PDB file of C-alpha atoms in Angstrom:
ATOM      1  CA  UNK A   1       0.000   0.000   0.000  1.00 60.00           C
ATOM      2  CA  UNK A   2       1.961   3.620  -0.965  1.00 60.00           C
ATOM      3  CA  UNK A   3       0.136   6.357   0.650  1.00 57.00           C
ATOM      4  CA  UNK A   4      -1.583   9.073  -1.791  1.00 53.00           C
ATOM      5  CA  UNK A   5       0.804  11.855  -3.190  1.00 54.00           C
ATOM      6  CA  UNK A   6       3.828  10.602  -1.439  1.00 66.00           C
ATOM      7  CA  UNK A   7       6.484   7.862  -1.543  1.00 88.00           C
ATOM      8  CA  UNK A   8       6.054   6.086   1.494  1.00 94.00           C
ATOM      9  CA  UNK A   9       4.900   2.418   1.222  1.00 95.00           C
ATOM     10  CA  UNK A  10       3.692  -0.302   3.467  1.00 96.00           C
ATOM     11  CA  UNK A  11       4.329  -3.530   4.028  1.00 96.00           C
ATOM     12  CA  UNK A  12       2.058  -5.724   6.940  1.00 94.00           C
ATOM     13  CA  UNK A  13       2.344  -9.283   7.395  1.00 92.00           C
ATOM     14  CA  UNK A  14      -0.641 -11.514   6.541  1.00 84.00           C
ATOM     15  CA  UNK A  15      -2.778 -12.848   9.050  1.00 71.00           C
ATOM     16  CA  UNK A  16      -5.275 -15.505   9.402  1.00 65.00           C
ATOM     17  CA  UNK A  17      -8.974 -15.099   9.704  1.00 60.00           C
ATOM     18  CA  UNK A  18      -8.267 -16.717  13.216  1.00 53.00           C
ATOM     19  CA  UNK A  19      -5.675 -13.713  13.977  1.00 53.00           C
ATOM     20  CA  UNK A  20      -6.150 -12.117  17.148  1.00 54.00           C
ATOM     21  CA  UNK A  21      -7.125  -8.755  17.513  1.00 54.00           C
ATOM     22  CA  UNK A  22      -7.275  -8.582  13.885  1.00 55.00           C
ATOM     23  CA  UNK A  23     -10.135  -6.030  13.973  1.00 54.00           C
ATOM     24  CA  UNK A  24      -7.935  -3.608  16.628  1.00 60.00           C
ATOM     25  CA  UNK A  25      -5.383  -3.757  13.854  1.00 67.00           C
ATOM     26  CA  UNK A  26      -5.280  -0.252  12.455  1.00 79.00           C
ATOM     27  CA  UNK A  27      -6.022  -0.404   8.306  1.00 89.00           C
ATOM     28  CA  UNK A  28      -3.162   0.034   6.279  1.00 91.00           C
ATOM     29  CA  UNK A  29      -3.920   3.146   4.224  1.00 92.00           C
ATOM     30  CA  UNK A  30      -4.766   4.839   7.711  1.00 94.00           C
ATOM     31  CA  UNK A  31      -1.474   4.057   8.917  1.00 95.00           C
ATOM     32  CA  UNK A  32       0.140   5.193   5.396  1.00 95.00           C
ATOM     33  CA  UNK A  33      -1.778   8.380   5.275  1.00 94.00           C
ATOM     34  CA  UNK A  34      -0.124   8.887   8.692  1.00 96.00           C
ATOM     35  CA  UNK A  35       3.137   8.035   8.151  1.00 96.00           C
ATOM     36  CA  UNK A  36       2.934   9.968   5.076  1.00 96.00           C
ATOM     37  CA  UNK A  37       2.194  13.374   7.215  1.00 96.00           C
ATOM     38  CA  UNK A  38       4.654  12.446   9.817  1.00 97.00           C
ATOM     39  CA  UNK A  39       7.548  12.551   6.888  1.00 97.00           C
ATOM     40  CA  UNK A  40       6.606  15.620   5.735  1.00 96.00           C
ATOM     41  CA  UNK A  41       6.385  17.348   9.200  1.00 97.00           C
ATOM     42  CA  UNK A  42       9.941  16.121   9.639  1.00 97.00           C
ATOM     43  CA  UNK A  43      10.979  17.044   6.381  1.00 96.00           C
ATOM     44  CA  UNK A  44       9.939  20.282   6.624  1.00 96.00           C
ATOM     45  CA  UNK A  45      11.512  20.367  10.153  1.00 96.00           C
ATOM     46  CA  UNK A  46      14.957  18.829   9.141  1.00 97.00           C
ATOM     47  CA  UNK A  47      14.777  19.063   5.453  1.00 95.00           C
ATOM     48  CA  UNK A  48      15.345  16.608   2.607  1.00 93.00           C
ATOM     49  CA  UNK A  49      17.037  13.318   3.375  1.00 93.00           C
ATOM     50  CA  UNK A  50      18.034  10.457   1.322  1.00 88.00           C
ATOM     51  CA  UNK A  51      15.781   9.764  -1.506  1.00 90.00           C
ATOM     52  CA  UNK A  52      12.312  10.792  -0.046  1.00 90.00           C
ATOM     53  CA  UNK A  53      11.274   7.523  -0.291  1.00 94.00           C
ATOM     54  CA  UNK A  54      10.440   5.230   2.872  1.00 96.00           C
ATOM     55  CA  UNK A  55       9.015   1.696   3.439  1.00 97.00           C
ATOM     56  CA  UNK A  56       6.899   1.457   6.469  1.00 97.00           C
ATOM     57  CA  UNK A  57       7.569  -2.494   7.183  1.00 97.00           C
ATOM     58  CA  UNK A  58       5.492  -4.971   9.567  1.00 97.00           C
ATOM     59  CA  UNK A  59       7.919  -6.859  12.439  1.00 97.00           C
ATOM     60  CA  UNK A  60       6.965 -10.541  13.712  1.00 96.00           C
ATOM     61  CA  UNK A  61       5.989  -9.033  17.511  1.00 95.00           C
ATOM     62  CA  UNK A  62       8.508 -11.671  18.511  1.00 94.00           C
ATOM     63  CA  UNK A  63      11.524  -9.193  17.813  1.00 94.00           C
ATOM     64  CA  UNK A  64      12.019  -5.812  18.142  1.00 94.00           C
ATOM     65  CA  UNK A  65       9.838  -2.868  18.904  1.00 95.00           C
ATOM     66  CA  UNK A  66      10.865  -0.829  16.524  1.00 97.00           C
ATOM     67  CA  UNK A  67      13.843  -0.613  13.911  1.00 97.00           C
ATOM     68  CA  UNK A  68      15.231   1.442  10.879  1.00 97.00           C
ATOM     69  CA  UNK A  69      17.593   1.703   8.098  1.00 97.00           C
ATOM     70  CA  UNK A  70      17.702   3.933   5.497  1.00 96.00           C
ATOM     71  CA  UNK A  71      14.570   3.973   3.527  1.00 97.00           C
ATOM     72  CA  UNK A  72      12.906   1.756   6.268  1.00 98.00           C
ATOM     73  CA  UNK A  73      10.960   1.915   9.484  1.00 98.00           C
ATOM     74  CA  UNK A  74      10.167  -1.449  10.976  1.00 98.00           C
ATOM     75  CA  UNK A  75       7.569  -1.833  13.517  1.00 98.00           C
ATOM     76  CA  UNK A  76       6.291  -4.910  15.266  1.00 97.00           C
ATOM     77  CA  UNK A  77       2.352  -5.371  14.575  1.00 95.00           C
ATOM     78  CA  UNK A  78       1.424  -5.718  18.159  1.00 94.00           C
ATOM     79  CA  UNK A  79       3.198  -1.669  18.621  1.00 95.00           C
ATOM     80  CA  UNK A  80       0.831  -1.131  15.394  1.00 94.00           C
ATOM     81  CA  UNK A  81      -1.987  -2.454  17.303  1.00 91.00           C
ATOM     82  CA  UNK A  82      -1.513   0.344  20.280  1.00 92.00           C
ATOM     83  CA  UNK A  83      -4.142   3.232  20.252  1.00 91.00           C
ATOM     84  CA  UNK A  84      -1.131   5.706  20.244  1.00 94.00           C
ATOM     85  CA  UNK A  85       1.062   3.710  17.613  1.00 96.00           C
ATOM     86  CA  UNK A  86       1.433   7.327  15.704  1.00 97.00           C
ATOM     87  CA  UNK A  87       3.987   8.070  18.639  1.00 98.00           C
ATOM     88  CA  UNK A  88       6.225   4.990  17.969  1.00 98.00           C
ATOM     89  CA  UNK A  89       5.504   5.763  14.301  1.00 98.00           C
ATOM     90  CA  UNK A  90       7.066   9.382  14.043  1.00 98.00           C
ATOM     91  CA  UNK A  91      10.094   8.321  16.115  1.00 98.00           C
ATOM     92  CA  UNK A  92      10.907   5.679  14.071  1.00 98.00           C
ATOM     93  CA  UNK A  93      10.577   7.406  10.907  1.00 98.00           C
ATOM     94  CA  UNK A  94      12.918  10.144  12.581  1.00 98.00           C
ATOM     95  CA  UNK A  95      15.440   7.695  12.813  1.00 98.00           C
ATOM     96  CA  UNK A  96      15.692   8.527   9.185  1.00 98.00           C
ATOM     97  CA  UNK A  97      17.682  11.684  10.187  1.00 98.00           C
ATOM     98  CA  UNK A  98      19.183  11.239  13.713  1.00 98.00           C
ATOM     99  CA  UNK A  99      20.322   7.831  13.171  1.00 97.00           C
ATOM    100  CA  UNK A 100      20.597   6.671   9.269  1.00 96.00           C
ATOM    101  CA  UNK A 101      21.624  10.329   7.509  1.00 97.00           C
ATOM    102  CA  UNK A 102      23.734  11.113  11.021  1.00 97.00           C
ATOM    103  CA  UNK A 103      24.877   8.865  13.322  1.00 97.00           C
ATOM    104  CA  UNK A 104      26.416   8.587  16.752  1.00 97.00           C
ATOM    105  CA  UNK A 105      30.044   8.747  17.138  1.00 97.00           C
ATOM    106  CA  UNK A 106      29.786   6.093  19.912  1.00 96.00           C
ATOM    107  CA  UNK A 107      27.204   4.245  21.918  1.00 96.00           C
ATOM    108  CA  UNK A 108      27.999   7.261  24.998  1.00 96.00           C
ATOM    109  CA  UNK A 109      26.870  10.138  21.732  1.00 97.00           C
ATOM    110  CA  UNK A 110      23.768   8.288  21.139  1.00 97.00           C
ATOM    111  CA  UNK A 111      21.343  10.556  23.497  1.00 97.00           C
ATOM    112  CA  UNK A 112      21.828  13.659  20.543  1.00 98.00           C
ATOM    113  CA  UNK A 113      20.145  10.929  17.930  1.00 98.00           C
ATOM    114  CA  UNK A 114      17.836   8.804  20.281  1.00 98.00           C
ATOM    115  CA  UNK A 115      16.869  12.164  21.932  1.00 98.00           C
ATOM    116  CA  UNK A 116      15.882  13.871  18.885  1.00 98.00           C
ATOM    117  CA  UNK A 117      13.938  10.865  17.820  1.00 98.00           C
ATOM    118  CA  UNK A 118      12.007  10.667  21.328  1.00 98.00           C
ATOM    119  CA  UNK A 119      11.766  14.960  20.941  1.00 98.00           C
ATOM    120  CA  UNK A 120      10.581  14.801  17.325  1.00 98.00           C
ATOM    121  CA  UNK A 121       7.658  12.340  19.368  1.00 98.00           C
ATOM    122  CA  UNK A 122       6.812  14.347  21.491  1.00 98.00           C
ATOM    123  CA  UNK A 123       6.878  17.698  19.169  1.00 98.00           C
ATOM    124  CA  UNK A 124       4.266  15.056  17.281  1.00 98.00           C
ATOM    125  CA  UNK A 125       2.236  14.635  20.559  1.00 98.00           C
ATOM    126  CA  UNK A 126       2.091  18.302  21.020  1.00 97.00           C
ATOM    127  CA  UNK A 127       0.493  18.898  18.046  1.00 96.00           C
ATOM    128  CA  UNK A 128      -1.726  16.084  17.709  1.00 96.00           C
ATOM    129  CA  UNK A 129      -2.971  15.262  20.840  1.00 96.00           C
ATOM    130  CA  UNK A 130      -5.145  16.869  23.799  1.00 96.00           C
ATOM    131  CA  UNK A 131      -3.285  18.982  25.847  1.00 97.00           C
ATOM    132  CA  UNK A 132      -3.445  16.796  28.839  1.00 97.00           C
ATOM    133  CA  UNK A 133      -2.608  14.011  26.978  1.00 96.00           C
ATOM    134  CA  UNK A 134       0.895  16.124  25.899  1.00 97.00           C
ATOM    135  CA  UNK A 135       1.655  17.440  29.346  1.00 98.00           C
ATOM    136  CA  UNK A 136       1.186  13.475  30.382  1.00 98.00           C
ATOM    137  CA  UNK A 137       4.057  12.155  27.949  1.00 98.00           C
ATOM    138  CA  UNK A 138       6.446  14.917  28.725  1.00 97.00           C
ATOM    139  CA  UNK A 139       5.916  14.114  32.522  1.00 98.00           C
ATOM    140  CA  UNK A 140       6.043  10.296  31.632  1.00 97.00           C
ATOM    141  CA  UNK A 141       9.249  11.310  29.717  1.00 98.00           C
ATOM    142  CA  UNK A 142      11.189  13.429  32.584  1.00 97.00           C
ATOM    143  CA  UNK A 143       9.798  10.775  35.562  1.00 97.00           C
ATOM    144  CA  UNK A 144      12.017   7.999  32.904  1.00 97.00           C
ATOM    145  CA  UNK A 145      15.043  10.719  32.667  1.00 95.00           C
ATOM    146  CA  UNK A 146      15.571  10.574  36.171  1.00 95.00           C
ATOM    147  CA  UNK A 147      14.909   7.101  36.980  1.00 94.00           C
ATOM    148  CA  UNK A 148      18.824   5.663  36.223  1.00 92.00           C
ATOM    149  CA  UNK A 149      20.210   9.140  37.995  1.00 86.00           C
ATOM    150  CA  UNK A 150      24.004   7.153  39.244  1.00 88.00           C
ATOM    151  CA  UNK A 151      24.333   6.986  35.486  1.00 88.00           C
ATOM    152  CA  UNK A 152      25.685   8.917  33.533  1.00 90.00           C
ATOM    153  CA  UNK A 153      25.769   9.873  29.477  1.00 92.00           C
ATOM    154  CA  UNK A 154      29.557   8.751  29.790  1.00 90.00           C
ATOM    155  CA  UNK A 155      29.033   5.458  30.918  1.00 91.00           C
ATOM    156  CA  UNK A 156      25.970   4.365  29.036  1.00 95.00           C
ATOM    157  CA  UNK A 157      27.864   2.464  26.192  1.00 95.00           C
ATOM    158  CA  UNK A 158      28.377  -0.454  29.102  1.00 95.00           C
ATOM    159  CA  UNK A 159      24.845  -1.191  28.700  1.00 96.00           C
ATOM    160  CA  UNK A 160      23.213  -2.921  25.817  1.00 94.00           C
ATOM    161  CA  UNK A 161      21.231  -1.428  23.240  1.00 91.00           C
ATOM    162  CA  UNK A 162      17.991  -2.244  24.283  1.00 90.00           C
ATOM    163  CA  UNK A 163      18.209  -1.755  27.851  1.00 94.00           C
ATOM    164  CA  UNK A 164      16.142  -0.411  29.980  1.00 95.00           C
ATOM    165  CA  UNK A 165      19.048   1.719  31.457  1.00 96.00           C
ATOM    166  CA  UNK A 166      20.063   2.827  27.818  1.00 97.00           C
ATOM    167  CA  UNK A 167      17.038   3.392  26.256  1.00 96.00           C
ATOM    168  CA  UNK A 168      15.926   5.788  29.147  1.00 97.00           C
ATOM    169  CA  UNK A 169      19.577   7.810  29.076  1.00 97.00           C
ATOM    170  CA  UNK A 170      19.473   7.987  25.320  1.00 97.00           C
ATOM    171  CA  UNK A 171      16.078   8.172  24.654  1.00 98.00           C
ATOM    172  CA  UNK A 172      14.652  10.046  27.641  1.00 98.00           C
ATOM    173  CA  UNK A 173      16.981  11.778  29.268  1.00 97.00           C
ATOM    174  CA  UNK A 174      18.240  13.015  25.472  1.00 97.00           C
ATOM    175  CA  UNK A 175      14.859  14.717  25.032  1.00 98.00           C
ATOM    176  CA  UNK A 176      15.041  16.309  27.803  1.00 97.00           C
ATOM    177  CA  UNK A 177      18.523  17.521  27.407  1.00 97.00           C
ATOM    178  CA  UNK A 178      17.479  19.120  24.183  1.00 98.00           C
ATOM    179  CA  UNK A 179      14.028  20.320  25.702  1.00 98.00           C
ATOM    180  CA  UNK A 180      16.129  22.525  27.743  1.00 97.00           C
ATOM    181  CA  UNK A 181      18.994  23.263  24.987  1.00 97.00           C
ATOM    182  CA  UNK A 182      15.842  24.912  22.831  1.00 97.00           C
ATOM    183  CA  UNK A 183      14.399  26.940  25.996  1.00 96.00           C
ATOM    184  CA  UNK A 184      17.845  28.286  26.637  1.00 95.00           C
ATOM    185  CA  UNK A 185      19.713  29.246  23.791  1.00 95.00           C
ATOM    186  CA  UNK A 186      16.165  29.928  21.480  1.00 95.00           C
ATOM    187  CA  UNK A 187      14.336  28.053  19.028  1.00 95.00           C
ATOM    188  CA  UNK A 188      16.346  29.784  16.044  1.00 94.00           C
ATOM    189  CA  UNK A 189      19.576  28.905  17.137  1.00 95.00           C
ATOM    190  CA  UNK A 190      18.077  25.684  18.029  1.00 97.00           C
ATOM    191  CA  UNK A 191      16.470  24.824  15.020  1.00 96.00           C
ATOM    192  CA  UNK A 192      19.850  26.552  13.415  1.00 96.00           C
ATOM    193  CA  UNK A 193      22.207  24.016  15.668  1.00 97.00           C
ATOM    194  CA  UNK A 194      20.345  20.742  13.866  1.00 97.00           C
ATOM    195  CA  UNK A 195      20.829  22.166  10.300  1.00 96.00           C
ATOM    196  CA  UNK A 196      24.425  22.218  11.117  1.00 96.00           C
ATOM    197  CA  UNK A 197      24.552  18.764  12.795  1.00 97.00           C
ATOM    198  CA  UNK A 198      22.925  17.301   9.599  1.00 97.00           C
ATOM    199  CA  UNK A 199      25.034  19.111   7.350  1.00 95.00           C
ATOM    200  CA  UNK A 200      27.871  17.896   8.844  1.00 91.00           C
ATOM    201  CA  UNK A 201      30.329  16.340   5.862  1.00 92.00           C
ATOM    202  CA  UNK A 202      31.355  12.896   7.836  1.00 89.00           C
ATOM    203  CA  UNK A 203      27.812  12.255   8.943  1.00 93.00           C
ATOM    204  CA  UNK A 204      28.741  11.031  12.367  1.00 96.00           C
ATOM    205  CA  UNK A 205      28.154  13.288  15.528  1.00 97.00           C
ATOM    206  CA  UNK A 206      29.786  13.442  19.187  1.00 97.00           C
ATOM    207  CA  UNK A 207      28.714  14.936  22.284  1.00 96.00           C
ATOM    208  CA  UNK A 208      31.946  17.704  22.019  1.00 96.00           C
ATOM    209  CA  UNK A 209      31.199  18.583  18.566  1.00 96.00           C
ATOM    210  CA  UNK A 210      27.207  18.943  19.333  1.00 97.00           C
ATOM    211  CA  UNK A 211      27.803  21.377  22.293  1.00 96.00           C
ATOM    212  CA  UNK A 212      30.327  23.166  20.372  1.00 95.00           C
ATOM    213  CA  UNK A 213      27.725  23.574  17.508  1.00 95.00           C
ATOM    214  CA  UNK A 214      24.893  24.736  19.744  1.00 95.00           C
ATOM    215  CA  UNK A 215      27.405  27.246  21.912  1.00 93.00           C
ATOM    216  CA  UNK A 216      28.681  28.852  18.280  1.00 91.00           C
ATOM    217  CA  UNK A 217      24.804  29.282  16.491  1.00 80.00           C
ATOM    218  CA  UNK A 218      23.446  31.836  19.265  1.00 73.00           C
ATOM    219  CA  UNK A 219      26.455  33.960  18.598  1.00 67.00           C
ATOM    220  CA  UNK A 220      26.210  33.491  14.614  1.00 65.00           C
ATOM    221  CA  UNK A 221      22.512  34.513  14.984  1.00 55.00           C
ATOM    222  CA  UNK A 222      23.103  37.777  17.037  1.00 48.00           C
ATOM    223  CA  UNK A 223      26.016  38.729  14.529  1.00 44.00           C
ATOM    224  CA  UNK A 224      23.476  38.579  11.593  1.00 46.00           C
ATOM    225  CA  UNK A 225      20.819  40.475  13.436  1.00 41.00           C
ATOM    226  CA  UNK A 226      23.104  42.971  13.959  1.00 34.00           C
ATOM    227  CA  UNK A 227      24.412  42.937  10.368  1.00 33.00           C
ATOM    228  CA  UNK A 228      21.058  43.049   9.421  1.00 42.00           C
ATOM    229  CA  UNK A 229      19.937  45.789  11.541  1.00 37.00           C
TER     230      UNK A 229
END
């Protein structure tokens, strides 16, 4: 199924007429309209990446959550089965930039590309969802920040991937760094700061170069205000 108008495609597995839950399944061209609209939200957000194309592909719920490559965001049907499967949806599919187009340095620089993935979610659940329902995830968000607090960013690469302990230092605890990286230095320099990071020419981002990106925009902002003034 490729969603109206766009290049995204996707693939579910078949089931049986004796599937369960196969009614609570959302329909495919619902979840490829939405996919579809997530993209070009990002797009817009991080500009173009790759060829524009992506594959929205079904898991067996007997592996992963969630996965990507380039051109690909893999989710297990059971996560498609969730009322709020737009949320693991959008941060999958933003794997397509923090992730596939730039990666991590090392497993300790992965909170600048998990983070933006879990901030591009909840960015999503801002606009999409009741207001209670937003203040709810950001809470549910901060409350898994904190809940590893003896470690550190430093030290997460001893832990695997899919940890609990990782997931909420990269993941979580990434949003939240950035959160607070957009309320203090501005959403311009910001939204300036993540340009740069994609455009970077080796494609592969650490935790020094990322701070010394988002220290330098502010001061490149207020020198072409002042040009411009």
């Amino acid at each position: 199924m490729e969603a109206a108008g766009s290049h995204i495609r996707v693939y579910r597995i078949e089931h049986g007429p004796s599937a369960k839950n196969e009614a609570a399944q959302p329909p495919t061209q619902e979840i490829a309209a939405t996919a579809a609209k997530q993209y070009r939200e990002l797009a817009a957000q991080f500009g173009p990446v790759g060829s524009g194309e992506l594959n929205i592909v079904e898991l067996p719920n007997d592996t992963v959550p969630a996965a990507s490559a380039p051109e690909i965001a893999a989710i297990a049907g059971n996560q498609l089965e969730a009322a709020d499967y737009a949320r693991l949806l959008v941060n999958t599919i933003a794997h397509q930039w923090w992730g596939e187009d730039v990666s991590p340095a090392s497993p300790n620089d992965a909170w600048i590309t998990n983070g933006m993935c879990r901030y591009a979610e909840l960015e999503y659940v801002g606009r999409t969802a009741a207001p209670n329902v937003a203040a709810d995830a950001i809470l549910n968000v901060s409350a898994s920040a904190l809940a590893f607090n003896r470690v550190t960013l430093a030290d997460v690469a001893r832990y695997p991937e899919f940890s609990r302990e990782f997931e909420a230092m990269t993941y979580d605890k990434g949003a939240m760094i950035l959160r607070m990286l957009r309320w203090q230095i501005g959403d311009a320099a910001f939204q300036q700061t993540l340009h740069e990071v994609l455009s970077q020419p080796d494609k592969s981002i650490s935790s020094a170069k990322f701070e010394q990106i988002a220290e330098e925009e502010p001061t490149k902002i207020c020198g072409r205000s002042s040009l411009n003034g």
